[in-house]
Short mmCIF file of C-alpha atoms and ligand atoms in Angstrom, two decimals:
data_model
loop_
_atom_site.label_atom_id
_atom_site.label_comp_id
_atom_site.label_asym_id
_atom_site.label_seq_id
_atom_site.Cartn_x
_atom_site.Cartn_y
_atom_site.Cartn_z
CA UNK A 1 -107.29 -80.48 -146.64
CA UNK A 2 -108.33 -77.12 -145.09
CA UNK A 3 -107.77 -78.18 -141.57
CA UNK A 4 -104.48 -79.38 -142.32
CA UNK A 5 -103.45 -76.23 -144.45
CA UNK A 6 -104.92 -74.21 -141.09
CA UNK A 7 -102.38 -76.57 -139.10
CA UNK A 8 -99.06 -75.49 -140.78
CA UNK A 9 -100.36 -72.10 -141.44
CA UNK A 10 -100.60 -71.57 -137.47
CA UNK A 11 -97.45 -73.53 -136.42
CA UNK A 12 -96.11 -71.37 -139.14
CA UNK A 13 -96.90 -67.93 -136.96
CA UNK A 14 -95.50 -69.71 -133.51
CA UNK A 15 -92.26 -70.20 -134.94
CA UNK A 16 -91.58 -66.57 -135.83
CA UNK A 17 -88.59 -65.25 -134.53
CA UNK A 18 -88.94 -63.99 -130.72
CA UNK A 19 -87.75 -63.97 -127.67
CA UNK A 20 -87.88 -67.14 -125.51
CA UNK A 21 -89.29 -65.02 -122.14
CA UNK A 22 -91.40 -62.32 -123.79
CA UNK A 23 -92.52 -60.98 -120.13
CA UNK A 24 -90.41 -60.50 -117.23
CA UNK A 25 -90.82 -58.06 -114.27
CA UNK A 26 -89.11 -55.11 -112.69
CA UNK A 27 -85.69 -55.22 -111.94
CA UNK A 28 -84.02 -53.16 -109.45
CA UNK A 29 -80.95 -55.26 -108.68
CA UNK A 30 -77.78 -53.45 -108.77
CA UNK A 31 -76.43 -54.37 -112.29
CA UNK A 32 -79.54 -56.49 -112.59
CA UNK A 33 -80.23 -58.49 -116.03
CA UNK A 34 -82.70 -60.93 -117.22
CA UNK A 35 -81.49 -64.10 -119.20
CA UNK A 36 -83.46 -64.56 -122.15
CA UNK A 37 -82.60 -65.83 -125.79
CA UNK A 38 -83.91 -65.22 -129.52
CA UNK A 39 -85.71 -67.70 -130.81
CA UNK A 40 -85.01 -68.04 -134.65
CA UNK A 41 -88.23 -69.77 -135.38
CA UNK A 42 -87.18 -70.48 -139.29
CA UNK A 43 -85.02 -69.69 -142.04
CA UNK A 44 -86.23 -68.17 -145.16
CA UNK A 45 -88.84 -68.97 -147.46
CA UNK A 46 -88.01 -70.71 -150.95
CA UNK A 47 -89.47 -69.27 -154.51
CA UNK A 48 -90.60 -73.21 -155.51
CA UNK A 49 -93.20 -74.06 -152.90
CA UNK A 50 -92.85 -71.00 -150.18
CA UNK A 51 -91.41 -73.35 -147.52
CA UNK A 52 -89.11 -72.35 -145.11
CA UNK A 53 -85.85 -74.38 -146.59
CA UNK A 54 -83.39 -71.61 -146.59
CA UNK A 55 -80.44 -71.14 -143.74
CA UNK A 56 -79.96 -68.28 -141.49
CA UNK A 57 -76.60 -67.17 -142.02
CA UNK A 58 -76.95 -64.05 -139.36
CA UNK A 59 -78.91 -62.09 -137.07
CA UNK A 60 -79.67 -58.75 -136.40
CA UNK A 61 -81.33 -57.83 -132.96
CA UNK A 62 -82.13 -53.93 -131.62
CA UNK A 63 -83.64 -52.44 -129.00
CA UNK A 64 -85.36 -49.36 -128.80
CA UNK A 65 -82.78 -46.41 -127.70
CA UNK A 66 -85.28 -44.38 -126.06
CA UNK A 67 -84.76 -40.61 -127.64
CA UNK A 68 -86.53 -41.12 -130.38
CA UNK A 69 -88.88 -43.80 -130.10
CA UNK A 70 -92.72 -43.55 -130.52
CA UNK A 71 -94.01 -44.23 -126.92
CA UNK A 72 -98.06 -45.00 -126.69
CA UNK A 73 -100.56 -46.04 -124.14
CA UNK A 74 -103.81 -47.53 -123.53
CA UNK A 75 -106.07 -47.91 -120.61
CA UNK A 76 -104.54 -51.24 -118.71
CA UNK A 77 -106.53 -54.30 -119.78
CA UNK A 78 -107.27 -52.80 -122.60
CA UNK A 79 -109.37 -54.40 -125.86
CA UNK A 80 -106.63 -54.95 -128.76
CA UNK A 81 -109.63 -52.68 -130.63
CA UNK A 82 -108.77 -50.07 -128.39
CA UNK A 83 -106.50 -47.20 -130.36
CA UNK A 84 -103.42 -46.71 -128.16
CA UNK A 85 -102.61 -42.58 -127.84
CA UNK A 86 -99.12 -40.94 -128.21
CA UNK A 87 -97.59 -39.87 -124.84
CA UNK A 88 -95.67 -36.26 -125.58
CA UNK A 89 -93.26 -36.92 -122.79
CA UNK A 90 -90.05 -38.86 -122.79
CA UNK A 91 -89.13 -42.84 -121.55
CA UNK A 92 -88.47 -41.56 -118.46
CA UNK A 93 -91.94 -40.66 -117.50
CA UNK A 94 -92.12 -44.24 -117.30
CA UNK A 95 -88.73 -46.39 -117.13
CA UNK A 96 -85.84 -44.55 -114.87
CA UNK A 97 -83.46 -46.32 -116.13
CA UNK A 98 -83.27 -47.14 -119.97
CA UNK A 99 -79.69 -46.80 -121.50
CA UNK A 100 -77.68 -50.20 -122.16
CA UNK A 101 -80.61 -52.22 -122.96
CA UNK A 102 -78.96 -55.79 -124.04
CA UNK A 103 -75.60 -57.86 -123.23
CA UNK A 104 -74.62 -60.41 -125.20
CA UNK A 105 -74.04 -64.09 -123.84
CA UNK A 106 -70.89 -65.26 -125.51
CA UNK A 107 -71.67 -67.96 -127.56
CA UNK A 108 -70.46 -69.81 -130.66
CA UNK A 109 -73.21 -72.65 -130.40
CA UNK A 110 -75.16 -71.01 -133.73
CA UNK A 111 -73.11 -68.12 -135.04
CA UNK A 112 -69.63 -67.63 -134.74
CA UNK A 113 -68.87 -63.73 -134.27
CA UNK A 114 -70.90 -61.64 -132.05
CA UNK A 115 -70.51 -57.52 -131.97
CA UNK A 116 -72.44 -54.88 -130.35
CA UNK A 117 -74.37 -51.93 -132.39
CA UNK A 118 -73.88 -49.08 -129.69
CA UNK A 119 -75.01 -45.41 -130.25
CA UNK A 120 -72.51 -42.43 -130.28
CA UNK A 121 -72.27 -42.98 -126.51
CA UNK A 122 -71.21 -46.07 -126.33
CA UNK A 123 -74.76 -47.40 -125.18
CA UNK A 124 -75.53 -50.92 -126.42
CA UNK A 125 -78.42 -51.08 -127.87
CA UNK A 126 -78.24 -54.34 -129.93
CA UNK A 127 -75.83 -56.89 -131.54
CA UNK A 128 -75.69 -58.63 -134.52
CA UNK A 129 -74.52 -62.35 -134.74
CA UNK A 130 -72.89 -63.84 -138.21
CA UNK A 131 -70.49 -66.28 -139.29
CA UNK A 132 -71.55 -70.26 -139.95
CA UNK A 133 -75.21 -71.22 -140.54
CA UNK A 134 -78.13 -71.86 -138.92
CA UNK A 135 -79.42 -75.24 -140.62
CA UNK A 136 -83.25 -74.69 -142.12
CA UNK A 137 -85.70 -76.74 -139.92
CA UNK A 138 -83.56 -76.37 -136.97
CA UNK A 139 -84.16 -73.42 -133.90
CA UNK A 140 -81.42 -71.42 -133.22
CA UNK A 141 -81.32 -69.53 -129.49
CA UNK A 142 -79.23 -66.54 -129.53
CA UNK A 143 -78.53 -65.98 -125.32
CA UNK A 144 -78.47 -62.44 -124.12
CA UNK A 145 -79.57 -60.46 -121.00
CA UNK A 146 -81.48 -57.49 -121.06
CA UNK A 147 -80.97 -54.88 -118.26
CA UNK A 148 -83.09 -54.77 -115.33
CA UNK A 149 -85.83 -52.30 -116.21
CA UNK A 150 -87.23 -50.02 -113.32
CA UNK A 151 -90.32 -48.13 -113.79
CA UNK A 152 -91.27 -44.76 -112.82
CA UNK A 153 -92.82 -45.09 -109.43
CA UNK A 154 -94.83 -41.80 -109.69
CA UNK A 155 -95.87 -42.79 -113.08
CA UNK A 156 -99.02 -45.14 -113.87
CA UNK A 157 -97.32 -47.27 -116.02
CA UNK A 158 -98.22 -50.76 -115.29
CA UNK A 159 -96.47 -52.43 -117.81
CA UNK A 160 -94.10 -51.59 -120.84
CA UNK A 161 -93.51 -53.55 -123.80
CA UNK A 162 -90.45 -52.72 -125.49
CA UNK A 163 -90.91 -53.66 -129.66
CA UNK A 164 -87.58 -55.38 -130.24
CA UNK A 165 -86.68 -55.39 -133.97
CA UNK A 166 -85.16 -58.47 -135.39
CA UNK A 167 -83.48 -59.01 -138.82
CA UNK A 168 -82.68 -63.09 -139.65
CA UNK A 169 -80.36 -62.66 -142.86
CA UNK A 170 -80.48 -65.58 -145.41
CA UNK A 171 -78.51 -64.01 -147.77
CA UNK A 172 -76.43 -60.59 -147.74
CA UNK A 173 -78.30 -57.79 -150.43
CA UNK A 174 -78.91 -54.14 -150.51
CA UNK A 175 -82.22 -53.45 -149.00
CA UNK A 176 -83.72 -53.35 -152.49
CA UNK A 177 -82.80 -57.03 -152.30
CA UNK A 178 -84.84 -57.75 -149.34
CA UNK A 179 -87.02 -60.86 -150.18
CA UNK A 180 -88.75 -63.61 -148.45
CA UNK A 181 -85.70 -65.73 -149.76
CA UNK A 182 -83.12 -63.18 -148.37
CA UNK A 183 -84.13 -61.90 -145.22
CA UNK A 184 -86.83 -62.35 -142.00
CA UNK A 185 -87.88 -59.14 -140.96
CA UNK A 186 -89.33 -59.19 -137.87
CA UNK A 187 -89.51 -55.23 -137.37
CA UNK A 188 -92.16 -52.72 -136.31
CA UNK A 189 -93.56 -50.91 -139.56
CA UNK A 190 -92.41 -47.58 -138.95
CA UNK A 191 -91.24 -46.12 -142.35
CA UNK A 192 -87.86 -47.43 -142.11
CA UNK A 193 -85.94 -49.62 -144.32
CA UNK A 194 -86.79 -52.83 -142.83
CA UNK A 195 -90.49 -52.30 -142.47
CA UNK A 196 -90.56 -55.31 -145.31
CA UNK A 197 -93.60 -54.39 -146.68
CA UNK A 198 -95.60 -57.63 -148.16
CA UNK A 199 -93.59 -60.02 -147.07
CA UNK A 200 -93.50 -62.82 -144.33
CA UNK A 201 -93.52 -61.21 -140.83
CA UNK A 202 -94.63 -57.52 -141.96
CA UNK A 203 -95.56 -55.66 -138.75
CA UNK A 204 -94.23 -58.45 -136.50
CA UNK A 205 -91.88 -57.44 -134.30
CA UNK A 206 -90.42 -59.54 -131.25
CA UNK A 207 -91.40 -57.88 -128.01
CA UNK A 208 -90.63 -57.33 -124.01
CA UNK A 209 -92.65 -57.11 -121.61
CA UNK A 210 -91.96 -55.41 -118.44
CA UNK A 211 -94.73 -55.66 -115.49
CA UNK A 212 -94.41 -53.21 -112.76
CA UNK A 213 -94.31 -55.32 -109.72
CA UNK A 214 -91.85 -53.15 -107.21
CA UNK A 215 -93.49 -49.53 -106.64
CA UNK A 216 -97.25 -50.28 -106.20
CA UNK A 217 -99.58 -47.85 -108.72
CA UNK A 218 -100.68 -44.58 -107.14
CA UNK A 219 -104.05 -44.96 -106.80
CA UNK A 220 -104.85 -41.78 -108.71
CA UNK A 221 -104.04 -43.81 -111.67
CA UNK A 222 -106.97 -45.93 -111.50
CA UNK A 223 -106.52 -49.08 -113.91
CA UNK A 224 -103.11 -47.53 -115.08
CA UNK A 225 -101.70 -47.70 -118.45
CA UNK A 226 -99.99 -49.88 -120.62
CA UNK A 227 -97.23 -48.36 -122.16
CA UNK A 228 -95.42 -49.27 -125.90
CA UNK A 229 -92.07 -48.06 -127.06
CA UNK A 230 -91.07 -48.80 -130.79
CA UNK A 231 -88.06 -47.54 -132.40
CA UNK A 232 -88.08 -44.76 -134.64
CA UNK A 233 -87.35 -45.15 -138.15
CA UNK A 234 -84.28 -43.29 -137.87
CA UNK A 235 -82.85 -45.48 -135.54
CA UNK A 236 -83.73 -48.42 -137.07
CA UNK A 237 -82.36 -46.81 -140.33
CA UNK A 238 -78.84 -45.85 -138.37
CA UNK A 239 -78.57 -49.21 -136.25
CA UNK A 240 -79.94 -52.37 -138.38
CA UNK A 241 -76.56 -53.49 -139.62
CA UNK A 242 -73.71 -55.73 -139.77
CA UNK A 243 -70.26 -53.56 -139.03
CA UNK A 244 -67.31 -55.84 -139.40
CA UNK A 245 -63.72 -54.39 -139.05
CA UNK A 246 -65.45 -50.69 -139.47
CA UNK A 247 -67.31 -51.92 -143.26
CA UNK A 248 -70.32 -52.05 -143.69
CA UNK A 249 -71.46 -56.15 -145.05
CA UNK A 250 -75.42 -55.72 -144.49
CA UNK A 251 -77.53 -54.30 -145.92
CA UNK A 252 -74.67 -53.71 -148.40
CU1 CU B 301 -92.86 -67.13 -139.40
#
């Protein structure tokens, strides 16, 4: 009985909701993009038994903008043990390039309305998808690209990992509403809103990995570092929604 509760527990974390190429490398094509998807892994959780039975209705997907994330490192190769340190300095001391981070792939095959969630400048930096269902015990794969990502070649960065926070919506509440019957918050816990405290997929974010592989590391950099960039809880605060015709439907 254990070993089979240890078996659905574990398939259980390999369906959370991701993306389907979680590592890529540089990208310095002109207007160069990755293809990737989002990989809803399940729908929500039911109050009877805990299984996942519940559709998806919608999907919320942002990146990090880049002004006002919380950007660590740690010695490359690093032991998970190993307590990253806060960098003082901006994205660009490590990615050149960081503004329009996603573009959708229009698709109806899950959801039927796609929009962008863009800053004040017009700078995508996420979508949401809605409309229609995603059945429970079926995978949905939400396409997008993400923008070719150049690092710094003076800096030692020798990868980034970008925490991509991800919001699969069961049913439409107010964040006090926020259950594991309602919503699938697959978010770095920050202090915002959708940190989800307690429930299935606290801490959990979807990620993207970005090896250097174009500039080679100075050599002053020894090992180099690997670099993480999470949102801040302000942006996650100002950009995890669903905006139709200028009203606001999620959290409502
Ligand atoms: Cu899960």
């Amino acid at each position: 009985m254990v070993a089979v509760l240890a078996v659905v527990v574990s398939q259980d974390i390999f369906a959370h909701t991701r993306l389907k190429t979680p590592t890529i490398d540089e990208n310095s094509a002109n207007h160069g993009s990755n293809y990737n998807d989002v990989v809803i892994g399940h729908g929500c959780q039911n109050e009877t038994d805990g299984a996942s039975t519940i559709d998806t209705v919608g999907t919320v997907v942002v990146f990090p903008d880049g002004k006002d994330s919380i950007i660590t490192t740690k010695p490359a190769g690093s032991a998970s043990t190993v307590e990253a340190a806060i960098h003082q300095g901006t994205l660009a001391d490590f990615v050149t390039n960081w503004a329009s981070p996603v573009t959708i792939v229009q698709s109806k095959d899950v959801f039927e309305m796609q929009k962008y969630i863009k800053d004040s400048l017009g700078n995508k930096l996420g979508f949401w998808a809605g409309g229609g269902k995603l059945t429970a015990g079926y995978r949905g794969l939400i396409p997008l690209t993400t923008a070719g990502v150049v690092i710094n070649p003076n800096s030692c960065a020798k990868s980034v990992t970008f925490i991509v926070s991800i919001a699969d919506i069961c049913e439409i509440t107010d964040v006090g509403g926020f259950s594991n019957a309602t919503v699938q918050l697959w978010t770095p816990a920050v202090g915002s809103n959708f940190d989800g405290q307690g429930l299935h997929g606290y801490d959990s974010p979807a990620t993207l990995k970005v090896n250097r592989t174009i500039a080679p590391l100075p050599t002053s950099c020894g090992a180099g570092l690997d670099v993480t960039i999470k949102p801040s809880a302000a942006q996650l605060n100002r950009d995890m929604k669903v905006i139709v015709d200028g009203n606001q439907v999620w959290p409502k």
